[in-house]
mmCIF file of N, CA and C in Angstrom:
data_model
loop_
_atom_site.group_PDB
_atom_site.id
_atom_site.type_symbol
_atom_site.label_atom_id
_atom_site.label_comp_id
_atom_site.label_asym_id
_atom_site.label_seq_id
_atom_site.Cartn_x
_atom_site.Cartn_y
_atom_site.Cartn_z
ATOM 1 N N MET A 1 35.164 12.743 -51.643
ATOM 2 C CA MET A 1 36.459 12.655 -51.065
ATOM 3 C C MET A 1 36.300 11.886 -49.743
ATOM 4 N N ARG A 2 37.204 11.017 -49.512
ATOM 5 C CA ARG A 2 37.231 10.177 -48.311
ATOM 6 C C ARG A 2 37.972 10.893 -47.150
ATOM 7 N N PRO A 3 37.459 10.721 -45.986
ATOM 8 C CA PRO A 3 38.131 11.162 -44.761
ATOM 9 C C PRO A 3 39.394 10.401 -44.527
ATOM 10 N N GLY A 4 40.523 11.123 -44.231
ATOM 11 C CA GLY A 4 41.783 10.415 -43.810
ATOM 12 C C GLY A 4 41.773 9.739 -42.540
ATOM 13 N N PRO A 5 42.804 8.925 -42.263
ATOM 14 C CA PRO A 5 42.886 8.141 -41.043
ATOM 15 C C PRO A 5 42.819 8.908 -39.734
ATOM 16 N N SER A 6 43.572 10.151 -39.913
ATOM 17 C CA SER A 6 43.431 10.958 -38.733
ATOM 18 C C SER A 6 42.226 11.587 -38.424
ATOM 19 N N ALA A 7 41.312 11.791 -39.350
ATOM 20 C CA ALA A 7 39.893 12.344 -39.091
ATOM 21 C C ALA A 7 39.140 11.240 -38.401
ATOM 22 N N LEU A 8 39.295 10.008 -38.839
ATOM 23 C CA LEU A 8 38.595 8.889 -38.252
ATOM 24 C C LEU A 8 39.012 8.692 -36.831
ATOM 25 N N ILE A 9 40.392 8.748 -36.514
ATOM 26 C CA ILE A 9 40.749 8.529 -35.183
ATOM 27 C C ILE A 9 40.322 9.620 -34.239
ATOM 28 N N CYS A 10 40.316 10.892 -34.826
ATOM 29 C CA CYS A 10 39.692 12.041 -34.024
ATOM 30 C C CYS A 10 38.299 11.765 -33.603
ATOM 31 N N CYS A 11 37.501 11.328 -34.651
ATOM 32 C CA CYS A 11 36.085 11.084 -34.402
ATOM 33 C C CYS A 11 35.929 9.920 -33.328
ATOM 34 N N LEU A 12 36.772 8.890 -33.512
ATOM 35 C CA LEU A 12 36.724 7.777 -32.583
ATOM 36 C C LEU A 12 36.950 8.215 -31.161
ATOM 37 N N LEU A 13 38.059 9.020 -30.916
ATOM 38 C CA LEU A 13 38.471 9.536 -29.626
ATOM 39 C C LEU A 13 37.407 10.482 -29.074
ATOM 40 N N PHE A 14 36.810 11.285 -29.932
ATOM 41 C CA PHE A 14 35.767 12.251 -29.427
ATOM 42 C C PHE A 14 34.526 11.400 -28.909
ATOM 43 N N SER A 15 34.180 10.378 -29.723
ATOM 44 C CA SER A 15 32.962 9.573 -29.145
ATOM 45 C C SER A 15 33.401 8.784 -27.924
ATOM 46 N N LEU A 16 34.541 8.276 -27.809
ATOM 47 C CA LEU A 16 35.020 7.694 -26.557
ATOM 48 C C LEU A 16 34.902 8.599 -25.437
ATOM 49 N N LEU A 17 35.386 9.852 -25.534
ATOM 50 C CA LEU A 17 35.373 10.889 -24.408
ATOM 51 C C LEU A 17 33.897 11.140 -23.949
ATOM 52 N N GLN A 18 32.977 11.265 -25.011
ATOM 53 C CA GLN A 18 31.612 11.481 -24.677
ATOM 54 C C GLN A 18 31.035 10.239 -23.884
ATOM 55 N N LEU A 19 31.286 9.037 -24.289
ATOM 56 C CA LEU A 19 30.882 7.813 -23.590
ATOM 57 C C LEU A 19 31.398 7.829 -22.190
ATOM 58 N N GLN A 20 32.679 8.310 -22.071
ATOM 59 C CA GLN A 20 33.253 8.045 -20.749
ATOM 60 C C GLN A 20 32.573 9.284 -19.767
ATOM 61 N N GLN A 21 32.173 10.368 -20.276
ATOM 62 C CA GLN A 21 31.672 11.377 -19.459
ATOM 63 C C GLN A 21 30.157 10.947 -19.042
ATOM 64 N N THR A 22 29.509 10.379 -19.878
ATOM 65 C CA THR A 22 28.174 9.938 -19.481
ATOM 66 C C THR A 22 28.123 8.833 -18.426
ATOM 67 N N HIS A 23 29.212 8.039 -18.314
ATOM 68 C CA HIS A 23 29.237 6.971 -17.451
ATOM 69 C C HIS A 23 30.291 7.076 -16.371
ATOM 70 N N SER A 24 30.725 8.288 -16.096
ATOM 71 C CA SER A 24 31.865 8.417 -15.246
ATOM 72 C C SER A 24 31.529 8.346 -13.712
ATOM 73 N N THR A 25 30.269 8.408 -13.348
ATOM 74 C CA THR A 25 29.822 8.421 -11.991
ATOM 75 C C THR A 25 29.633 6.885 -11.509
ATOM 76 N N PRO A 26 30.348 6.346 -10.707
ATOM 77 C CA PRO A 26 30.131 4.961 -10.242
ATOM 78 C C PRO A 26 28.855 4.792 -9.368
ATOM 79 N N LEU A 27 28.229 3.650 -9.427
ATOM 80 C CA LEU A 27 27.104 3.351 -8.632
ATOM 81 C C LEU A 27 27.469 3.235 -7.147
ATOM 82 N N THR A 28 26.719 3.808 -6.382
ATOM 83 C CA THR A 28 26.838 3.622 -4.985
ATOM 84 C C THR A 28 26.012 2.436 -4.504
ATOM 85 N N CYS A 29 26.228 2.016 -3.233
ATOM 86 C CA CYS A 29 25.301 0.974 -2.727
ATOM 87 C C CYS A 29 23.818 1.458 -2.728
ATOM 88 N N TYR A 30 23.712 2.672 -2.303
ATOM 89 C CA TYR A 30 22.228 3.146 -2.229
ATOM 90 C C TYR A 30 21.639 3.284 -3.514
ATOM 91 N N SER A 31 22.338 3.801 -4.450
ATOM 92 C CA SER A 31 21.754 3.915 -5.769
ATOM 93 C C SER A 31 21.448 2.588 -6.406
ATOM 94 N N ARG A 32 22.374 1.501 -6.172
ATOM 95 C CA ARG A 32 22.129 0.246 -6.790
ATOM 96 C C ARG A 32 21.013 -0.271 -6.032
ATOM 97 N N ALA A 33 20.913 -0.219 -4.749
ATOM 98 C CA ALA A 33 19.798 -0.907 -4.074
ATOM 99 C C ALA A 33 18.388 -0.137 -4.344
ATOM 100 N N LEU A 34 18.460 1.146 -4.614
ATOM 101 C CA LEU A 34 17.242 1.805 -5.029
ATOM 102 C C LEU A 34 16.810 1.485 -6.432
ATOM 103 N N GLY A 35 17.681 1.390 -7.345
ATOM 104 C CA GLY A 35 17.509 1.027 -8.722
ATOM 105 C C GLY A 35 16.914 -0.462 -8.889
ATOM 106 N N LEU A 36 17.614 -1.292 -7.990
ATOM 107 C CA LEU A 36 17.186 -2.705 -8.158
ATOM 108 C C LEU A 36 15.866 -2.900 -7.634
ATOM 109 N N SER A 37 15.509 -2.221 -6.430
ATOM 110 C CA SER A 37 14.176 -2.336 -5.894
ATOM 111 C C SER A 37 13.060 -1.872 -6.798
ATOM 112 N N GLN A 38 13.446 -0.831 -7.562
ATOM 113 C CA GLN A 38 12.373 -0.378 -8.545
ATOM 114 C C GLN A 38 12.250 -1.370 -9.713
ATOM 115 N N GLU A 39 13.379 -1.956 -10.197
ATOM 116 C CA GLU A 39 13.346 -3.025 -11.181
ATOM 117 C C GLU A 39 12.519 -4.243 -10.707
ATOM 118 N N VAL A 40 12.634 -4.544 -9.394
ATOM 119 C CA VAL A 40 11.814 -5.723 -8.874
ATOM 120 C C VAL A 40 10.369 -5.383 -8.853
ATOM 121 N N MET A 41 10.037 -4.166 -8.486
ATOM 122 C CA MET A 41 8.615 -3.728 -8.426
ATOM 123 C C MET A 41 8.068 -3.698 -9.847
ATOM 124 N N THR A 42 8.771 -3.282 -10.758
ATOM 125 C CA THR A 42 8.368 -3.186 -12.157
ATOM 126 C C THR A 42 8.154 -4.679 -12.724
ATOM 127 N N LEU A 43 9.040 -5.521 -12.295
ATOM 128 C CA LEU A 43 8.996 -6.932 -12.854
ATOM 129 C C LEU A 43 7.644 -7.565 -12.142
ATOM 130 N N LEU A 44 7.563 -7.339 -10.864
ATOM 131 C CA LEU A 44 6.366 -7.950 -10.164
ATOM 132 C C LEU A 44 5.032 -7.355 -10.823
ATOM 133 N N GLU A 45 5.047 -6.162 -11.243
ATOM 134 C CA GLU A 45 3.800 -5.594 -11.833
ATOM 135 C C GLU A 45 3.647 -6.298 -13.191
ATOM 136 N N LYS A 46 4.602 -6.569 -13.957
ATOM 137 C CA LYS A 46 4.530 -7.418 -15.229
ATOM 138 C C LYS A 46 3.932 -8.801 -14.925
ATOM 139 N N ILE A 47 4.613 -9.414 -13.937
ATOM 140 C CA ILE A 47 4.209 -10.725 -13.558
ATOM 141 C C ILE A 47 2.721 -10.895 -13.133
ATOM 142 N N HIS A 48 2.247 -9.910 -12.456
ATOM 143 C CA HIS A 48 0.791 -9.833 -11.984
ATOM 144 C C HIS A 48 -0.050 -9.555 -13.147
ATOM 145 N N ASN A 49 0.335 -8.812 -14.123
ATOM 146 C CA ASN A 49 -0.514 -8.516 -15.273
ATOM 147 C C ASN A 49 -0.399 -9.279 -16.495
ATOM 148 N N ASP A 50 0.574 -10.078 -16.647
ATOM 149 C CA ASP A 50 0.745 -10.909 -17.772
ATOM 150 C C ASP A 50 -0.171 -12.274 -17.718
ATOM 151 N N ARG A 51 -0.782 -12.608 -18.742
ATOM 152 C CA ARG A 51 -1.640 -13.737 -18.628
ATOM 153 C C ARG A 51 -0.939 -14.980 -18.536
ATOM 154 N N ARG A 52 0.423 -15.001 -18.960
ATOM 155 C CA ARG A 52 1.115 -16.241 -18.745
ATOM 156 C C ARG A 52 1.656 -16.471 -17.371
ATOM 157 N N THR A 53 1.819 -15.432 -16.658
ATOM 158 C CA THR A 53 2.400 -15.517 -15.226
ATOM 159 C C THR A 53 1.481 -15.145 -14.234
ATOM 160 N N ILE A 54 0.195 -14.883 -14.568
ATOM 161 C CA ILE A 54 -0.700 -14.398 -13.493
ATOM 162 C C ILE A 54 -1.101 -15.550 -12.504
ATOM 163 N N THR A 55 -0.984 -16.761 -12.920
ATOM 164 C CA THR A 55 -1.242 -17.912 -12.048
ATOM 165 C C THR A 55 -0.061 -18.036 -11.162
ATOM 166 N N CYS A 56 1.104 -17.694 -11.606
ATOM 167 C CA CYS A 56 2.264 -17.823 -10.706
ATOM 168 C C CYS A 56 2.289 -16.631 -9.725
ATOM 169 N N ALA A 57 1.781 -15.571 -10.021
ATOM 170 C CA ALA A 57 1.652 -14.457 -9.177
ATOM 171 C C ALA A 57 0.740 -14.602 -8.034
ATOM 172 N N ALA A 58 -0.300 -15.512 -8.202
ATOM 173 C CA ALA A 58 -1.302 -15.785 -7.233
ATOM 174 C C ALA A 58 -0.668 -16.311 -5.957
ATOM 175 N N ASP A 59 0.510 -17.030 -5.983
ATOM 176 C CA ASP A 59 1.139 -17.641 -4.845
ATOM 177 C C ASP A 59 2.184 -16.690 -4.121
ATOM 178 N N LEU A 60 2.541 -15.529 -4.865
ATOM 179 C CA LEU A 60 3.419 -14.592 -4.431
ATOM 180 C C LEU A 60 2.663 -13.638 -3.315
ATOM 181 N N PRO A 61 3.350 -13.313 -2.237
ATOM 182 C CA PRO A 61 2.755 -12.383 -1.279
ATOM 183 C C PRO A 61 2.956 -11.052 -1.882
ATOM 184 N N LYS A 62 2.103 -10.059 -1.424
ATOM 185 C CA LYS A 62 2.227 -8.649 -1.751
ATOM 186 C C LYS A 62 3.436 -8.071 -1.092
ATOM 187 N N ILE A 63 4.166 -7.281 -1.846
ATOM 188 C CA ILE A 63 5.307 -6.615 -1.275
ATOM 189 C C ILE A 63 5.554 -5.244 -1.974
ATOM 190 N N PHE A 64 5.868 -4.277 -1.208
ATOM 191 C CA PHE A 64 6.142 -2.984 -1.651
ATOM 192 C C PHE A 64 7.451 -2.543 -1.178
ATOM 193 N N LEU A 65 8.392 -2.568 -1.995
ATOM 194 C CA LEU A 65 9.838 -2.411 -1.533
ATOM 195 C C LEU A 65 10.200 -0.949 -1.229
ATOM 196 N N ASP A 66 10.748 -0.689 -0.084
ATOM 197 C CA ASP A 66 11.196 0.581 0.354
ATOM 198 C C ASP A 66 12.566 0.455 0.934
ATOM 199 N N VAL A 67 13.616 0.821 0.295
ATOM 200 C CA VAL A 67 14.932 0.569 0.883
ATOM 201 C C VAL A 67 15.221 1.494 2.143
ATOM 202 N N HIS A 68 14.357 2.401 2.431
ATOM 203 C CA HIS A 68 14.536 3.182 3.645
ATOM 204 C C HIS A 68 13.746 2.593 4.817
ATOM 205 N N ASN A 69 13.158 1.457 4.644
ATOM 206 C CA ASN A 69 12.483 0.832 5.811
ATOM 207 C C ASN A 69 13.321 -0.432 6.243
ATOM 208 N N GLN A 70 13.422 -0.422 7.526
ATOM 209 C CA GLN A 70 14.450 -1.379 8.092
ATOM 210 C C GLN A 70 13.903 -2.832 8.037
ATOM 211 N N CYS A 71 12.552 -2.843 7.930
ATOM 212 C CA CYS A 71 11.856 -4.246 7.681
ATOM 213 C C CYS A 71 12.147 -4.974 6.369
ATOM 214 N N ILE A 72 12.737 -4.198 5.465
ATOM 215 C CA ILE A 72 13.003 -4.767 4.211
ATOM 216 C C ILE A 72 13.780 -5.975 4.111
ATOM 217 N N THR A 73 14.712 -6.070 4.999
ATOM 218 C CA THR A 73 15.600 -7.242 5.131
ATOM 219 C C THR A 73 14.789 -8.509 5.424
ATOM 220 N N THR A 74 14.032 -8.455 6.489
ATOM 221 C CA THR A 74 13.157 -9.657 6.824
ATOM 222 C C THR A 74 12.154 -10.037 5.772
ATOM 223 N N LYS A 75 11.555 -8.925 5.353
ATOM 224 C CA LYS A 75 10.405 -9.211 4.341
ATOM 225 C C LYS A 75 10.994 -9.686 3.015
ATOM 226 N N LEU A 76 12.153 -9.107 2.549
ATOM 227 C CA LEU A 76 12.833 -9.565 1.334
ATOM 228 C C LEU A 76 13.262 -11.022 1.442
ATOM 229 N N ARG A 77 13.721 -11.417 2.676
ATOM 230 C CA ARG A 77 14.207 -12.756 2.939
ATOM 231 C C ARG A 77 12.870 -13.726 2.811
ATOM 232 N N ASP A 78 11.824 -13.381 3.460
ATOM 233 C CA ASP A 78 10.618 -14.171 3.276
ATOM 234 C C ASP A 78 10.155 -14.202 1.853
ATOM 235 N N PHE A 79 10.082 -13.146 1.155
ATOM 236 C CA PHE A 79 9.624 -13.125 -0.190
ATOM 237 C C PHE A 79 10.599 -14.062 -1.108
ATOM 238 N N LEU A 80 11.875 -13.985 -0.827
ATOM 239 C CA LEU A 80 12.774 -14.885 -1.541
ATOM 240 C C LEU A 80 12.516 -16.191 -1.303
ATOM 241 N N TYR A 81 12.286 -16.636 -0.119
ATOM 242 C CA TYR A 81 11.883 -17.896 0.284
ATOM 243 C C TYR A 81 10.759 -18.445 -0.535
ATOM 244 N N VAL A 82 9.684 -17.579 -0.594
ATOM 245 C CA VAL A 82 8.443 -17.999 -1.446
ATOM 246 C C VAL A 82 8.871 -18.272 -2.899
ATOM 247 N N VAL A 83 9.598 -17.318 -3.370
ATOM 248 C CA VAL A 83 9.986 -17.427 -4.876
ATOM 249 C C VAL A 83 10.816 -18.698 -5.081
ATOM 250 N N LEU A 84 11.799 -18.915 -4.226
ATOM 251 C CA LEU A 84 12.584 -20.126 -4.401
ATOM 252 C C LEU A 84 11.889 -21.381 -4.275
ATOM 253 N N ASN A 85 10.874 -21.410 -3.357
ATOM 254 C CA ASN A 85 10.037 -22.590 -3.094
ATOM 255 C C ASN A 85 8.733 -22.588 -3.712
ATOM 256 N N HIS A 86 8.593 -21.904 -4.908
ATOM 257 C CA HIS A 86 7.196 -21.756 -5.533
ATOM 258 C C HIS A 86 6.662 -23.142 -5.734
ATOM 259 N N PRO A 87 5.310 -23.403 -5.436
ATOM 260 C CA PRO A 87 4.786 -24.761 -5.447
ATOM 261 C C PRO A 87 4.685 -25.287 -6.961
ATOM 262 N N SER A 88 4.591 -24.400 -7.916
ATOM 263 C CA SER A 88 4.511 -24.870 -9.199
ATOM 264 C C SER A 88 5.900 -24.915 -9.974
ATOM 265 N N GLN A 89 6.226 -26.080 -10.484
ATOM 266 C CA GLN A 89 7.417 -26.210 -11.138
ATOM 267 C C GLN A 89 7.527 -25.531 -12.509
ATOM 268 N N SER A 90 6.318 -25.349 -13.150
ATOM 269 C CA SER A 90 6.358 -24.669 -14.356
ATOM 270 C C SER A 90 6.507 -23.054 -14.236
ATOM 271 N N CYS A 91 6.096 -22.680 -13.077
ATOM 272 C CA CYS A 91 6.280 -21.290 -12.810
ATOM 273 C C CYS A 91 7.694 -21.016 -12.499
ATOM 274 N N LYS A 92 8.441 -21.941 -11.825
ATOM 275 C CA LYS A 92 9.847 -21.837 -11.495
ATOM 276 C C LYS A 92 10.638 -21.660 -12.781
ATOM 277 N N LYS A 93 10.205 -22.156 -13.874
ATOM 278 C CA LYS A 93 11.078 -22.190 -15.075
ATOM 279 C C LYS A 93 10.631 -20.996 -16.063
ATOM 280 N N ARG A 94 9.619 -20.371 -15.778
ATOM 281 C CA ARG A 94 9.233 -19.126 -16.594
ATOM 282 C C ARG A 94 10.297 -18.047 -16.478
ATOM 283 N N PRO A 95 10.657 -17.427 -17.631
ATOM 284 C CA PRO A 95 11.710 -16.516 -17.742
ATOM 285 C C PRO A 95 11.519 -15.244 -16.782
ATOM 286 N N ARG A 96 10.338 -14.813 -16.600
ATOM 287 C CA ARG A 96 10.133 -13.682 -15.792
ATOM 288 C C ARG A 96 10.289 -14.014 -14.336
ATOM 289 N N MET A 97 9.950 -15.312 -13.977
ATOM 290 C CA MET A 97 10.073 -15.727 -12.584
ATOM 291 C C MET A 97 11.487 -15.995 -12.261
ATOM 292 N N VAL A 98 12.218 -16.494 -13.262
ATOM 293 C CA VAL A 98 13.677 -16.726 -13.089
ATOM 294 C C VAL A 98 14.389 -15.376 -12.888
ATOM 295 N N MET A 99 13.999 -14.360 -13.702
ATOM 296 C CA MET A 99 14.534 -13.127 -13.582
ATOM 297 C C MET A 99 14.244 -12.464 -12.136
ATOM 298 N N LEU A 100 12.933 -12.609 -11.686
ATOM 299 C CA LEU A 100 12.498 -12.148 -10.418
ATOM 300 C C LEU A 100 13.396 -12.830 -9.304
ATOM 301 N N LYS A 101 13.612 -14.034 -9.363
ATOM 302 C CA LYS A 101 14.370 -14.717 -8.363
ATOM 303 C C LYS A 101 15.810 -14.112 -8.285
ATOM 304 N N ARG A 102 16.376 -13.933 -9.495
ATOM 305 C CA ARG A 102 17.698 -13.408 -9.529
ATOM 306 C C ARG A 102 17.971 -11.975 -8.964
ATOM 307 N N LYS A 103 16.902 -11.147 -9.419
ATOM 308 C CA LYS A 103 16.909 -9.753 -8.848
ATOM 309 C C LYS A 103 16.610 -9.622 -7.474
ATOM 310 N N VAL A 104 15.763 -10.435 -6.875
ATOM 311 C CA VAL A 104 15.437 -10.472 -5.459
ATOM 312 C C VAL A 104 16.650 -10.936 -4.747
ATOM 313 N N GLN A 105 17.365 -12.018 -5.168
ATOM 314 C CA GLN A 105 18.583 -12.465 -4.553
ATOM 315 C C GLN A 105 19.623 -11.504 -4.606
ATOM 316 N N ASN A 106 19.808 -10.748 -5.659
ATOM 317 C CA ASN A 106 20.824 -9.683 -5.607
ATOM 318 C C ASN A 106 20.552 -8.569 -4.815
ATOM 319 N N LEU A 107 19.226 -8.217 -4.784
ATOM 320 C CA LEU A 107 18.790 -7.083 -3.892
ATOM 321 C C LEU A 107 19.055 -7.408 -2.299
ATOM 322 N N HIS A 108 18.627 -8.642 -2.055
ATOM 323 C CA HIS A 108 18.835 -9.072 -0.746
ATOM 324 C C HIS A 108 20.310 -9.182 -0.332
ATOM 325 N N THR A 109 21.212 -9.605 -1.219
ATOM 326 C CA THR A 109 22.588 -9.637 -1.001
ATOM 327 C C THR A 109 23.189 -8.184 -0.698
ATOM 328 N N ILE A 110 22.735 -7.405 -1.733
ATOM 329 C CA ILE A 110 23.181 -5.972 -1.638
ATOM 330 C C ILE A 110 22.820 -5.354 -0.323
ATOM 331 N N ILE A 111 21.589 -5.545 0.217
ATOM 332 C CA ILE A 111 21.134 -4.945 1.368
ATOM 333 C C ILE A 111 21.758 -5.524 2.531
ATOM 334 N N THR A 112 21.855 -6.830 2.710
ATOM 335 C CA THR A 112 22.360 -7.545 3.900
ATOM 336 C C THR A 112 23.826 -7.774 4.004
ATOM 337 N N ARG A 113 24.496 -7.756 2.846
ATOM 338 C CA ARG A 113 25.963 -7.995 3.003
ATOM 339 C C ARG A 113 26.848 -6.911 2.415
ATOM 340 N N ILE A 114 26.634 -6.438 1.125
ATOM 341 C CA ILE A 114 27.473 -5.533 0.586
ATOM 342 C C ILE A 114 27.295 -4.171 1.157
ATOM 343 N N CYS A 115 26.095 -3.687 1.370
ATOM 344 C CA CYS A 115 25.745 -2.306 1.781
ATOM 345 C C CYS A 115 25.288 -2.351 3.234
ATOM 346 N N PHE A 116 25.667 -3.400 3.950
ATOM 347 C CA PHE A 116 25.100 -3.482 5.284
ATOM 348 C C PHE A 116 25.183 -2.255 6.171
ATOM 349 N N ARG A 117 26.296 -1.595 6.237
ATOM 350 C CA ARG A 117 26.456 -0.366 7.020
ATOM 351 C C ARG A 117 26.252 0.929 6.330
ATOM 352 N N ASP A 118 26.041 0.867 5.031
ATOM 353 C CA ASP A 118 25.916 2.115 4.195
ATOM 354 C C ASP A 118 24.423 2.597 4.072
ATOM 355 N N LEU A 119 23.552 1.678 4.245
ATOM 356 C CA LEU A 119 22.049 2.152 4.122
ATOM 357 C C LEU A 119 21.591 2.708 5.317
ATOM 358 N N VAL A 120 20.796 3.765 5.277
ATOM 359 C CA VAL A 120 20.231 4.520 6.421
ATOM 360 C C VAL A 120 18.704 4.152 6.253
ATOM 361 N N PHE A 121 18.206 3.671 7.351
ATOM 362 C CA PHE A 121 16.756 3.306 7.396
ATOM 363 C C PHE A 121 16.021 4.430 8.099
ATOM 364 N N ARG A 122 14.966 4.909 7.463
ATOM 365 C CA ARG A 122 14.177 6.026 8.190
ATOM 366 C C ARG A 122 13.034 5.524 8.874
ATOM 367 N N SER A 123 12.542 4.214 8.696
ATOM 368 C CA SER A 123 11.397 3.744 9.352
ATOM 369 C C SER A 123 11.660 2.270 9.646
ATOM 370 N N ASP A 124 10.680 1.811 10.544
ATOM 371 C CA ASP A 124 10.628 0.271 10.814
ATOM 372 C C ASP A 124 9.135 -0.170 10.608
ATOM 373 N N ASP A 125 8.387 0.315 9.701
ATOM 374 C CA ASP A 125 7.075 0.085 9.614
ATOM 375 C C ASP A 125 6.813 -1.134 8.631
ATOM 376 N N CYS A 126 6.827 -2.314 9.323
ATOM 377 C CA CYS A 126 6.697 -3.506 8.471
ATOM 378 C C CYS A 126 5.401 -3.720 7.762
ATOM 379 N N GLU A 127 4.434 -3.099 8.233
ATOM 380 C CA GLU A 127 3.049 -3.115 7.566
ATOM 381 C C GLU A 127 3.097 -2.227 6.207
ATOM 382 N N ALA A 128 3.904 -1.369 6.239
ATOM 383 C CA ALA A 128 4.021 -0.541 4.909
ATOM 384 C C ALA A 128 4.554 -1.404 3.779
ATOM 385 N N ILE A 129 5.339 -2.268 4.067
ATOM 386 C CA ILE A 129 6.061 -3.116 3.044
ATOM 387 C C ILE A 129 4.951 -4.131 2.502
ATOM 388 N N ASP A 130 3.969 -4.519 3.472
ATOM 389 C CA ASP A 130 2.942 -5.466 3.051
ATOM 390 C C ASP A 130 1.844 -4.912 2.316
ATOM 391 N N THR A 131 1.514 -3.588 2.732
ATOM 392 C CA THR A 131 0.364 -2.784 2.194
ATOM 393 C C THR A 131 0.620 -1.867 1.222
ATOM 394 N N GLY A 132 1.856 -1.171 1.344
ATOM 395 C CA GLY A 132 2.160 -0.130 0.449
ATOM 396 C C GLY A 132 1.602 1.218 1.048
ATOM 397 N N LEU A 133 1.040 1.229 2.229
ATOM 398 C CA LEU A 133 0.487 2.461 2.948
ATOM 399 C C LEU A 133 1.632 2.820 3.998
ATOM 400 N N VAL A 134 2.164 4.020 3.799
ATOM 401 C CA VAL A 134 3.256 4.516 4.682
ATOM 402 C C VAL A 134 2.596 5.482 5.746
ATOM 403 N N SER A 135 2.678 5.045 6.950
ATOM 404 C CA SER A 135 2.189 5.946 8.017
ATOM 405 C C SER A 135 3.051 7.130 8.289
ATOM 406 N N PRO A 136 2.502 8.225 8.512
ATOM 407 C CA PRO A 136 3.367 9.496 8.765
ATOM 408 C C PRO A 136 4.296 9.333 9.818
ATOM 409 N N HIS A 137 5.473 9.790 9.562
ATOM 410 C CA HIS A 137 6.619 9.756 10.572
ATOM 411 C C HIS A 137 6.794 11.170 11.061
ATOM 412 N N TYR A 138 6.546 11.415 12.294
ATOM 413 C CA TYR A 138 6.739 12.630 12.862
ATOM 414 C C TYR A 138 8.057 12.852 13.465
ATOM 415 N N ALA A 139 8.860 13.854 13.295
ATOM 416 C CA ALA A 139 10.075 14.054 13.938
ATOM 417 C C ALA A 139 9.841 14.524 15.464
ATOM 418 N N GLU A 140 10.849 14.471 16.209
ATOM 419 C CA GLU A 140 10.546 14.927 17.684
ATOM 420 C C GLU A 140 9.980 16.242 17.747
ATOM 421 N N ASP A 141 10.477 17.241 17.006
ATOM 422 C CA ASP A 141 10.025 18.668 17.133
ATOM 423 C C ASP A 141 8.514 18.698 16.718
ATOM 424 N N ARG A 142 8.027 17.954 15.655
ATOM 425 C CA ARG A 142 6.720 18.029 15.308
ATOM 426 C C ARG A 142 5.766 17.267 16.309
ATOM 427 N N LEU A 143 6.287 16.244 16.975
ATOM 428 C CA LEU A 143 5.551 15.504 17.981
ATOM 429 C C LEU A 143 5.326 16.408 19.164
ATOM 430 N N GLN A 144 6.311 17.206 19.536
ATOM 431 C CA GLN A 144 6.247 18.152 20.568
ATOM 432 C C GLN A 144 5.137 19.184 20.333
ATOM 433 N N ILE A 145 5.099 19.652 19.168
ATOM 434 C CA ILE A 145 4.152 20.699 18.744
ATOM 435 C C ILE A 145 2.735 19.995 18.836
ATOM 436 N N LEU A 146 2.546 18.820 18.411
ATOM 437 C CA LEU A 146 1.302 18.101 18.461
ATOM 438 C C LEU A 146 0.870 17.988 19.889
ATOM 439 N N GLN A 147 1.746 17.752 20.798
ATOM 440 C CA GLN A 147 1.351 17.479 22.170
ATOM 441 C C GLN A 147 1.042 18.763 22.931
ATOM 442 N N GLU A 148 1.661 19.874 22.550
ATOM 443 C CA GLU A 148 1.414 21.101 23.113
ATOM 444 C C GLU A 148 0.022 21.643 22.622
ATOM 445 N N ASP A 149 -0.401 21.284 21.457
ATOM 446 C CA ASP A 149 -1.719 21.743 20.925
ATOM 447 C C ASP A 149 -2.807 21.138 21.680
ATOM 448 N N ARG A 150 -2.645 20.092 22.359
ATOM 449 C CA ARG A 150 -3.782 19.412 23.046
ATOM 450 C C ARG A 150 -4.179 19.989 24.183
#
């Protein structure tokens, strides 16, 4: 027995409602910047580990993206400059390098223009973006306790 048109319409409406519920929350500037920075880091890892792009990765500076670090704007701008002006023309044309360029440009635009006033930076440790090592950040009350213990 074949289902009637009303049963098919009900199933279609039900599936559309489920789809709408799963995607009902819009992206915020923070969530988009955070997600895109993770995508860039994942792509960089692939570029550094793939035999076809490992020579391209040799010219890229090390970068550890943290959207909570105020230095991300300048470091991302410098990194984008290196990617755009890569010395090897063959590397510029590789699909992963093209994708890296686009993602870094998008992230830089989001952080510096679109979400300029929405992001809250918790540190300004530029060395952490270069090395990946985050120095401990003590709040004022913790600093006062440390000074009293001496």
